[in-house]
Amino acid sequence: LDLVGLLFISNASRESMFAEELGGNTNRRRQEEQRRRRRQAKLQKKKEETEKARPESLQEKPDVVPQAIAQPKPPPSTPSESADSKPTVVSNALQLRAERQAKQKLDKSARKLQSFYRMHRSNSKLLQTITKTLEKHITDLEKLQLLLNKNSSRRTYVPPTATSTALCQQLLFVTTSLPYKNQTRSVSLRDLKVTSHLLRKAIELVFLPGISDIDDSSNAFSEWLQSLQGQVRVQNFLRLCLCVLTTSCEDAVQDICRQFILSMMTSGTQSSTPSTAIDVYRNLLLPVSTPRLVAGVEKTSSGKTTKPLFFWQLGSPLDVISVLRHFLLFSTGGGPIPSMANDIGESCIKAEERGIASCLMLTILKATRGVRDSSERHFLLQRLLTEIYTIPLLSWRVTTDCLLFKDSLDQSKLLVATMIKTFTERFSDTLNTGKIQSLFPIDVSLTICNATPMQSLLANLMQIGHASVGLNGMDVSKLDFAMSATFYEFVATLIDAIPLGTLSTKDSVVEWFSDGKGRETCVLLSPVVMRQCRMVLSSSIVRRLFLCAIDEESLKTKEVLSSKTQKDLKQEKELEEAGPSAVSLAAKEAKIDRSKSFWRSSTWAKKASIGVSKMLSGETAGAKGNLQPKQPQDIDSNRFVVRSKYSPALLMVLCRLYGIVIARWGGFGGEDSVKRVQKNEERKARPVATRMADVGSQSLLNVICFSTNVTETTWGMLQGEKDLTTSINAVVSPTKEKLPVRCLSIRPRYGKEKQHQTRTNAVALLFLFVSSLSHTLIITDDTEVHEMEKPLPLHQLRRCVELLKQLLYRACCVDDVGDSSTSVFQSDYFGLALINSTAKAMRDLYDRSSRRPISTPKLWLIEDLLEKEIKKSKTEQDFVALLSTPVLRICPFLVSFKRRLKLFDRIVYKNRIAIQGENSTNPFHTNPLKPGIPVRITRGRILEDGVKTMNNLGTNMRQRIAVQYYNEAGTKEVGIDAGGLFKEFWTDLSTIAFDPGYSLFRMTEDNCMYPSPLSKAAHGLDHIVLFEFLGRILGKALYEGITMQPQFAHFFLSFLRGDYNYFHMLSDLSTIDRTLHNNIMFLKTYEHDAEDLCLTFSIANDDFGQNNEINLIPNGSEIPVTNENKHHYIGTFKRARSTHYRVCL
């Protein structure tokens, strides 16, 4: 009361003072102002007296201390401030009020703390009491059940529903946090050991016996479904079981929880649970409608990530598939791709986490397998494939039993194969368009997981294929051909759509991905996932699969290849009538007896470890420790095993699968060699194929060509299978097929379109045959082709030439080349790869036929090709434009040499007339012959004067050259150069420059010339100038139509043409060093252990009598040549030889 009265008086006094000031009391204000001034004057006077009394050293200097600081400005006075320092009644009241409010706030906080403490204390006591009560009830039930089971032979005792309800409520209360401030209730395992023990006992004694009991009245869950409160209780209990199942606890607890969850989703044989109740339980745990949970992490107010968000909030879906996906992504390994995955491998996943994930996944797989409704089962299988098998590094997160889980309907098949089948049947339309990426979840950002779902799925499927006996081809008797065809066909679909950098052999690959909103993100692809994806290129897997898929007896390959038609016999007769060429006669003379006795008697063999012939070396996988281990000797035995359930469908699928790999990463499908006018959409699209061959694709071709019979088998099927032959003839025919060659695709087809897949199979076989044929010819010499009929008999090679010729003719001359206005087709990388690989194979065959005829020249030609175009051309520009036509750029051998020579002559003639003019008797002629550039040549210094006077003419070399000869005395010889003196100069120059003794050129065994690698040693740095001058003189001779005297080697002409690489070196080696070439081919066909030959990866060059040993690879002199690496050995030799002869250029 006193405090209330004091407040009342102070408020009244305050109101009267405010009223007096508002009334305008000016006298009072004047008096207060005077008092303030007097008080300020006193304070100033007192301060000055104090300063005078201080010593001078302590006095402040006025010029140092600013006046504003020395004399601070007094604060402005308020009208309510009294003249003296005595506080007013209002200020005292305000101060009391503030103190009172602070005390009230402190008391309130103290009461809240006390209330919170009492609440938690009472809650803890209540929890302890209920926990003890629950433990006592469970102990009593355990004793009662033990007693009843001992004294009676009846079924297991099941407590009544009321007891089950009470126990469930107590268990949920113990394990569920109470809501504070309307927060969502969540499952919180207070004491994992106690909670897991109570839950295990409750399930064993109460809930599991009730579900499996024959009497439905004892099943508490069935009665709980009748009320809304009971349904909530069921959900909360299932959520508690899932929480314990995904937590590190005892194995017994996890086993009983898994058994309970599984019994809730499947109906047992003796269970009394109605089917409707089972459907309700299963829809809670395995909903038919997909309740996608957005994957994320919980963040604090500062933005730091704490832990993954799980499903533990009450009221959230109980979808176990989403639960498993989230657990695998964020709980195993600490993230989608563990940070230490690339360093320590599979050890980055803890064994405990892997066990928990495997336990939950096995539960889901068993429940899915037990679903009886086919539509629901298929939907769940599709969800498992798209949500679980797209998780990166799944083979590290779960055990092999989960990956190789069997299907219940067919125990010989894997459940993942059934997933693939149902997935492809449902989404066949989307898969046929190549938009498979739209079918996978995108709930995890690429910034968190740097591997796309397609890459992860491909990596996981390859791990499954490697581990499964029915898929890996280790034992052909256990291989399931139908399941393997379905499995690898889906793998081909993934490889067709994965990012281009997935199968790259580079250490780090960056890809750009679109977020669907017009923005693109740069992502560094996971090297671990890429390494798993590259298992599709594993040499052992590829070799085993093709050996199992090829059954020569069933396909009758040898019979088909050896059969000859009347047309074949006629072509052979025409070739014989044409007569043997000089090259073919030389090749026959070079044929040797490739036996071991010859090898042992060879001088080269005795000096193989130190001589030049060590250049036989081939590319290895790296240093000695990196060599591939020897394959088991029984791998090839799959060829001779009888296949009871053989089907060529697997071979078709493998051809399509590895055809896609070669087309995308083999360097063929990345460039449109036809140069068709592209639409704007095609120009802006990202490349889907490489322009340069990747190392992985070359290794794949090595395995296919040199470890299997793919080349013979694919061509035999194209010739022997009537449907395939009809389809491929329709593809190459200019009139039967509307789709251009450049638009062909071998993407697997599903659904209704699968019935029309014969053409796709035929095109896939043709592409793999062409690619393997071109690669095989790299290390195949003329003797093998003509005498041993490798890789195909000669009459089959002639058939191949006819077929591929029609294909190139249609692609280059018939399809809508250069016209995009009327084209409604879009180019496909496979169609472009087919054109480029066919052109490469045909060029190789044409080069071989040029050295030693495979067929008559007319077999290569298209009749009257370019004849009309040449006749229509009038000007130089018209003739030059014909050079850019696709047929002359890609396959000029389709045009007769006479017609090509005519085109070249027309171009040179038109240009020469325009520059030099011409003689004409017509008086009105506007382009008379122009005077030539005088060139002085001394008889004894023809080469030196020629270099001095003509090497710097540049483009003026196309003008007339007037050669003036001088004798050694300096006297000019009589004569006018009307063309004859230049020809004489050319003849004299050729005699000097192309003499092998001059050390600029060397001679092959067939008297062809090529630049000498020792030219630098003989002429110093001037050898480059000399070669440059001779090149210009050769060009001038061609320009003037002068016959060239020197005959150059084939490989040197290929260098000048600009399309030579080291792959051609082996074929040309026979003209350089025939003995070395024969020994190389002996090594290639050597059937015994190559280590007996004592060869290593090193060479010895003879430089003016000095032997310099050079390693072809790091530590090459210590790495022996074996049967596994001898083909690489030969390839490295060719590269070394190619570099050796290219140095001079």
GROMACS .gro file of N, CA, C and O in nm, residues 70-119:
model
  200
   70ALA      N    1   4.009   2.040  -2.416
   70ALA     CA    2   4.041   2.100  -2.285
   70ALA      C    3   3.918   2.157  -2.218
   70ALA      O    4   3.908   2.156  -2.097
   71GLN      N    5   3.828   2.215  -2.295
   71GLN     CA    6   3.707   2.274  -2.239
   71GLN      C    7   3.587   2.208  -2.306
   71GLN      O    8   3.538   2.254  -2.410
   72PRO      N    9   3.546   2.097  -2.253
   72PRO     CA   10   3.433   2.027  -2.316
   72PRO      C   11   3.305   2.109  -2.305
   72PRO      O   12   3.283   2.179  -2.207
   73LYS      N   13   3.230   2.096  -2.409
   73LYS     CA   14   3.104   2.170  -2.415
   73LYS      C   15   3.002   2.105  -2.324
   73LYS      O   16   2.981   1.984  -2.329
   74PRO      N   17   2.941   2.184  -2.232
   74PRO     CA   18   2.843   2.123  -2.139
   74PRO      C   19   2.722   2.074  -2.215
   74PRO      O   20   2.684   2.131  -2.317
   75PRO      N   21   2.663   1.968  -2.165
   75PRO     CA   22   2.543   1.916  -2.232
   75PRO      C   23   2.429   2.015  -2.219
   75PRO      O   24   2.421   2.091  -2.124
   76PRO      N   25   2.344   2.016  -2.316
   76PRO     CA   26   2.230   2.111  -2.309
   76PRO      C   27   2.137   2.076  -2.195
   76PRO      O   28   2.108   1.960  -2.170
   77SER      N   29   2.098   2.178  -2.129
   77SER     CA   30   2.009   2.160  -2.014
   77SER      C   31   1.866   2.148  -2.061
   77SER      O   32   1.825   2.204  -2.161
   78THR      N   33   1.792   2.072  -1.983
   78THR     CA   34   1.650   2.054  -2.011
   78THR      C   35   1.570   2.143  -1.918
   78THR      O   36   1.614   2.179  -1.809
   79PRO      N   37   1.454   2.176  -1.962
   79PRO     CA   38   1.372   2.262  -1.875
   79PRO      C   39   1.339   2.198  -1.742
   79PRO      O   40   1.319   2.267  -1.642
   80SER      N   41   1.333   2.064  -1.738
   80SER     CA   42   1.295   1.997  -1.613
   80SER      C   43   1.412   1.978  -1.518
   80SER      O   44   1.395   1.933  -1.406
   81GLU      N   45   1.536   2.013  -1.567
   81GLU     CA   46   1.654   1.993  -1.480
   81GLU      C   47   1.662   2.106  -1.378
   81GLU      O   48   1.659   2.224  -1.414
   82SER      N   49   1.675   2.072  -1.250
   82SER     CA   50   1.683   2.173  -1.144
   82SER      C   51   1.821   2.232  -1.139
   82SER      O   52   1.917   2.176  -1.190
   83ALA      N   53   1.834   2.348  -1.076
   83ALA     CA   54   1.961   2.419  -1.068
   83ALA      C   55   2.060   2.345  -0.980
   83ALA      O   56   2.179   2.344  -1.006
   84ASP      N   57   2.017   2.283  -0.876
   84ASP     CA   58   2.108   2.207  -0.790
   84ASP      C   59   2.113   2.062  -0.834
   84ASP      O   60   2.038   2.019  -0.920
   85SER      N   61   2.206   1.984  -0.780
   85SER     CA   62   2.227   1.844  -0.815
   85SER      C   63   2.130   1.750  -0.746
   85SER      O   64   2.144   1.630  -0.756
   86LYS      N   65   2.034   1.797  -0.679
   86LYS     CA   66   1.939   1.716  -0.605
   86LYS      C   67   1.837   1.654  -0.700
   86LYS      O   68   1.779   1.725  -0.783
   87PRO      N   69   1.819   1.516  -0.704
   87PRO     CA   70   1.724   1.454  -0.798
   87PRO      C   71   1.581   1.493  -0.765
   87PRO      O   72   1.546   1.518  -0.652
   88THR      N   73   1.502   1.489  -0.872
   88THR     CA   74   1.361   1.524  -0.858
   88THR      C   75   1.280   1.401  -0.820
   88THR      O   76   1.328   1.288  -0.820
   89VAL      N   77   1.155   1.425  -0.793
   89VAL     CA   78   1.065   1.316  -0.754
   89VAL      C   79   1.036   1.225  -0.873
   89VAL      O   80   1.026   1.102  -0.859
   90VAL      N   81   1.030   1.284  -0.993
   90VAL     CA   82   0.998   1.203  -1.113
   90VAL      C   83   1.110   1.104  -1.143
   90VAL      O   84   1.086   0.988  -1.173
   91SER      N   85   1.238   1.151  -1.137
   91SER     CA   86   1.351   1.061  -1.163
   91SER      C   87   1.357   0.948  -1.062
   91SER      O   88   1.390   0.835  -1.096
   92ASN      N   89   1.326   0.980  -0.935
   92ASN     CA   90   1.324   0.874  -0.834
   92ASN      C   91   1.217   0.770  -0.864
   92ASN      O   92   1.239   0.649  -0.850
   93ALA      N   93   1.103   0.818  -0.909
   93ALA     CA   94   0.994   0.724  -0.940
   93ALA      C   95   1.028   0.636  -1.059
   93ALA      O   96   1.001   0.515  -1.061
   94LEU      N   97   1.093   0.697  -1.161
   94LEU     CA   98   1.131   0.618  -1.279
   94LEU      C   99   1.235   0.514  -1.243
   94LEU      O  100   1.234   0.400  -1.293
   95GLN      N  101   1.328   0.552  -1.158
   95GLN     CA  102   1.431   0.457  -1.117
   95GLN      C  103   1.370   0.341  -1.039
   95GLN      O  104   1.407   0.225  -1.058
   96LEU      N  105   1.276   0.372  -0.952
   96LEU     CA  106   1.210   0.266  -0.876
   96LEU      C  107   1.131   0.172  -0.969
   96LEU      O  108   1.127   0.051  -0.949
   97ARG      N  109   1.068   0.232  -1.067
   97ARG     CA  110   0.993   0.148  -1.161
   97ARG      C  111   1.086   0.052  -1.236
   97ARG      O  112   1.052  -0.065  -1.256
   98ALA      N  113   1.203   0.101  -1.284
   98ALA     CA  114   1.297   0.016  -1.356
   98ALA      C  115   1.347  -0.097  -1.267
   98ALA      O  116   1.359  -0.213  -1.312
   99GLU      N  117   1.377  -0.063  -1.142
   99GLU     CA  118   1.423  -0.168  -1.051
   99GLU      C  119   1.315  -0.272  -1.027
   99GLU      O  120   1.343  -0.392  -1.021
  100ARG      N  121   1.194  -0.224  -1.017
  100ARG     CA  122   1.083  -0.316  -0.993
  100ARG      C  123   1.060  -0.409  -1.112
  100ARG      O  124   1.035  -0.529  -1.096
  101GLN      N  125   1.070  -0.352  -1.233
  101GLN     CA  126   1.051  -0.436  -1.352
  101GLN      C  127   1.162  -0.540  -1.366
  101GLN      O  128   1.138  -0.653  -1.406
  102ALA      N  129   1.287  -0.501  -1.336
  102ALA     CA  130   1.397  -0.597  -1.343
  102ALA      C  131   1.377  -0.711  -1.245
  102ALA      O  132   1.405  -0.828  -1.275
  103LYS      N  133   1.329  -0.673  -1.124
  103LYS     CA  134   1.306  -0.777  -1.024
  103LYS      C  135   1.194  -0.871  -1.066
  103LYS      O  136   1.203  -0.994  -1.048
  104GLN      N  137   1.089  -0.814  -1.128
  104GLN     CA  138   0.979  -0.898  -1.173
  104GLN      C  139   1.026  -0.995  -1.283
  104GLN      O  140   0.986  -1.111  -1.285
  105LYS      N  141   1.111  -0.942  -1.375
  105LYS     CA  142   1.162  -1.028  -1.482
  105LYS      C  143   1.249  -1.140  -1.426
  105LYS      O  144   1.243  -1.254  -1.470
  106LEU      N  145   1.333  -1.105  -1.327
  106LEU     CA  146   1.418  -1.207  -1.265
  106LEU      C  147   1.335  -1.312  -1.193
  106LEU      O  148   1.363  -1.432  -1.203
  107ASP      N  149   1.230  -1.268  -1.126
  107ASP     CA  150   1.143  -1.364  -1.056
  107ASP      C  151   1.072  -1.456  -1.154
  107ASP      O  152   1.056  -1.577  -1.130
  108LYS      N  153   1.030  -1.397  -1.266
  108LYS     CA  154   0.961  -1.478  -1.367
  108LYS      C  155   1.054  -1.584  -1.425
  108LYS      O  156   1.015  -1.700  -1.445
  109SER      N  157   1.179  -1.543  -1.454
  109SER     CA  158   1.275  -1.640  -1.507
  109SER      C  159   1.304  -1.749  -1.406
  109SER      O  160   1.317  -1.867  -1.441
  110ALA      N  161   1.316  -1.710  -1.280
  110ALA     CA  162   1.341  -1.810  -1.177
  110ALA      C  163   1.226  -1.909  -1.167
  110ALA      O  164   1.247  -2.030  -1.152
  111ARG      N  165   1.102  -1.856  -1.177
  111ARG     CA  166   0.987  -1.947  -1.170
  111ARG      C  167   0.984  -2.042  -1.290
  111ARG      O  168   0.949  -2.160  -1.276
  112LYS      N  169   1.021  -1.990  -1.410
  112LYS     CA  170   1.023  -2.077  -1.528
  112LYS      C  171   1.129  -2.185  -1.514
  112LYS      O  172   1.105  -2.302  -1.549
  113LEU      N  173   1.248  -2.145  -1.464
  113LEU     CA  174   1.352  -2.245  -1.445
  113LEU      C  175   1.310  -2.350  -1.344
  113LEU      O  176   1.333  -2.470  -1.363
  114GLN      N  177   1.249  -2.305  -1.237
  114GLN     CA  178   1.204  -2.401  -1.135
  114GLN      C  179   1.096  -2.493  -1.192
  114GLN      O  180   1.097  -2.614  -1.167
  115SER      N  181   1.005  -2.433  -1.272
  115SER     CA  182   0.899  -2.515  -1.331
  115SER      C  183   0.957  -2.615  -1.429
  115SER      O  184   0.916  -2.732  -1.433
  116PHE      N  185   1.051  -2.568  -1.511
  116PHE     CA  186   1.114  -2.657  -1.610
  116PHE      C  187   1.189  -2.770  -1.539
  116PHE      O  188   1.183  -2.885  -1.580
  117TYR      N  189   1.259  -2.736  -1.433
  117TYR     CA  190   1.333  -2.837  -1.359
  117TYR      C  191   1.238  -2.937  -1.295
  117TYR      O  192   1.260  -3.059  -1.301
  118ARG      N  193   1.131  -2.885  -1.231
  118ARG     CA  194   1.035  -2.976  -1.167
  118ARG      C  195   0.968  -3.066  -1.271
  118ARG      O  196   0.946  -3.185  -1.246
  119MET      N  197   0.941  -3.006  -1.392
  119MET     CA  198   0.876  -3.085  -1.497
  119MET      C  199   0.969  -3.197  -1.544
  119MET      O  200   0.927  -3.313  -1.559
   0.00000   0.00000   0.00000
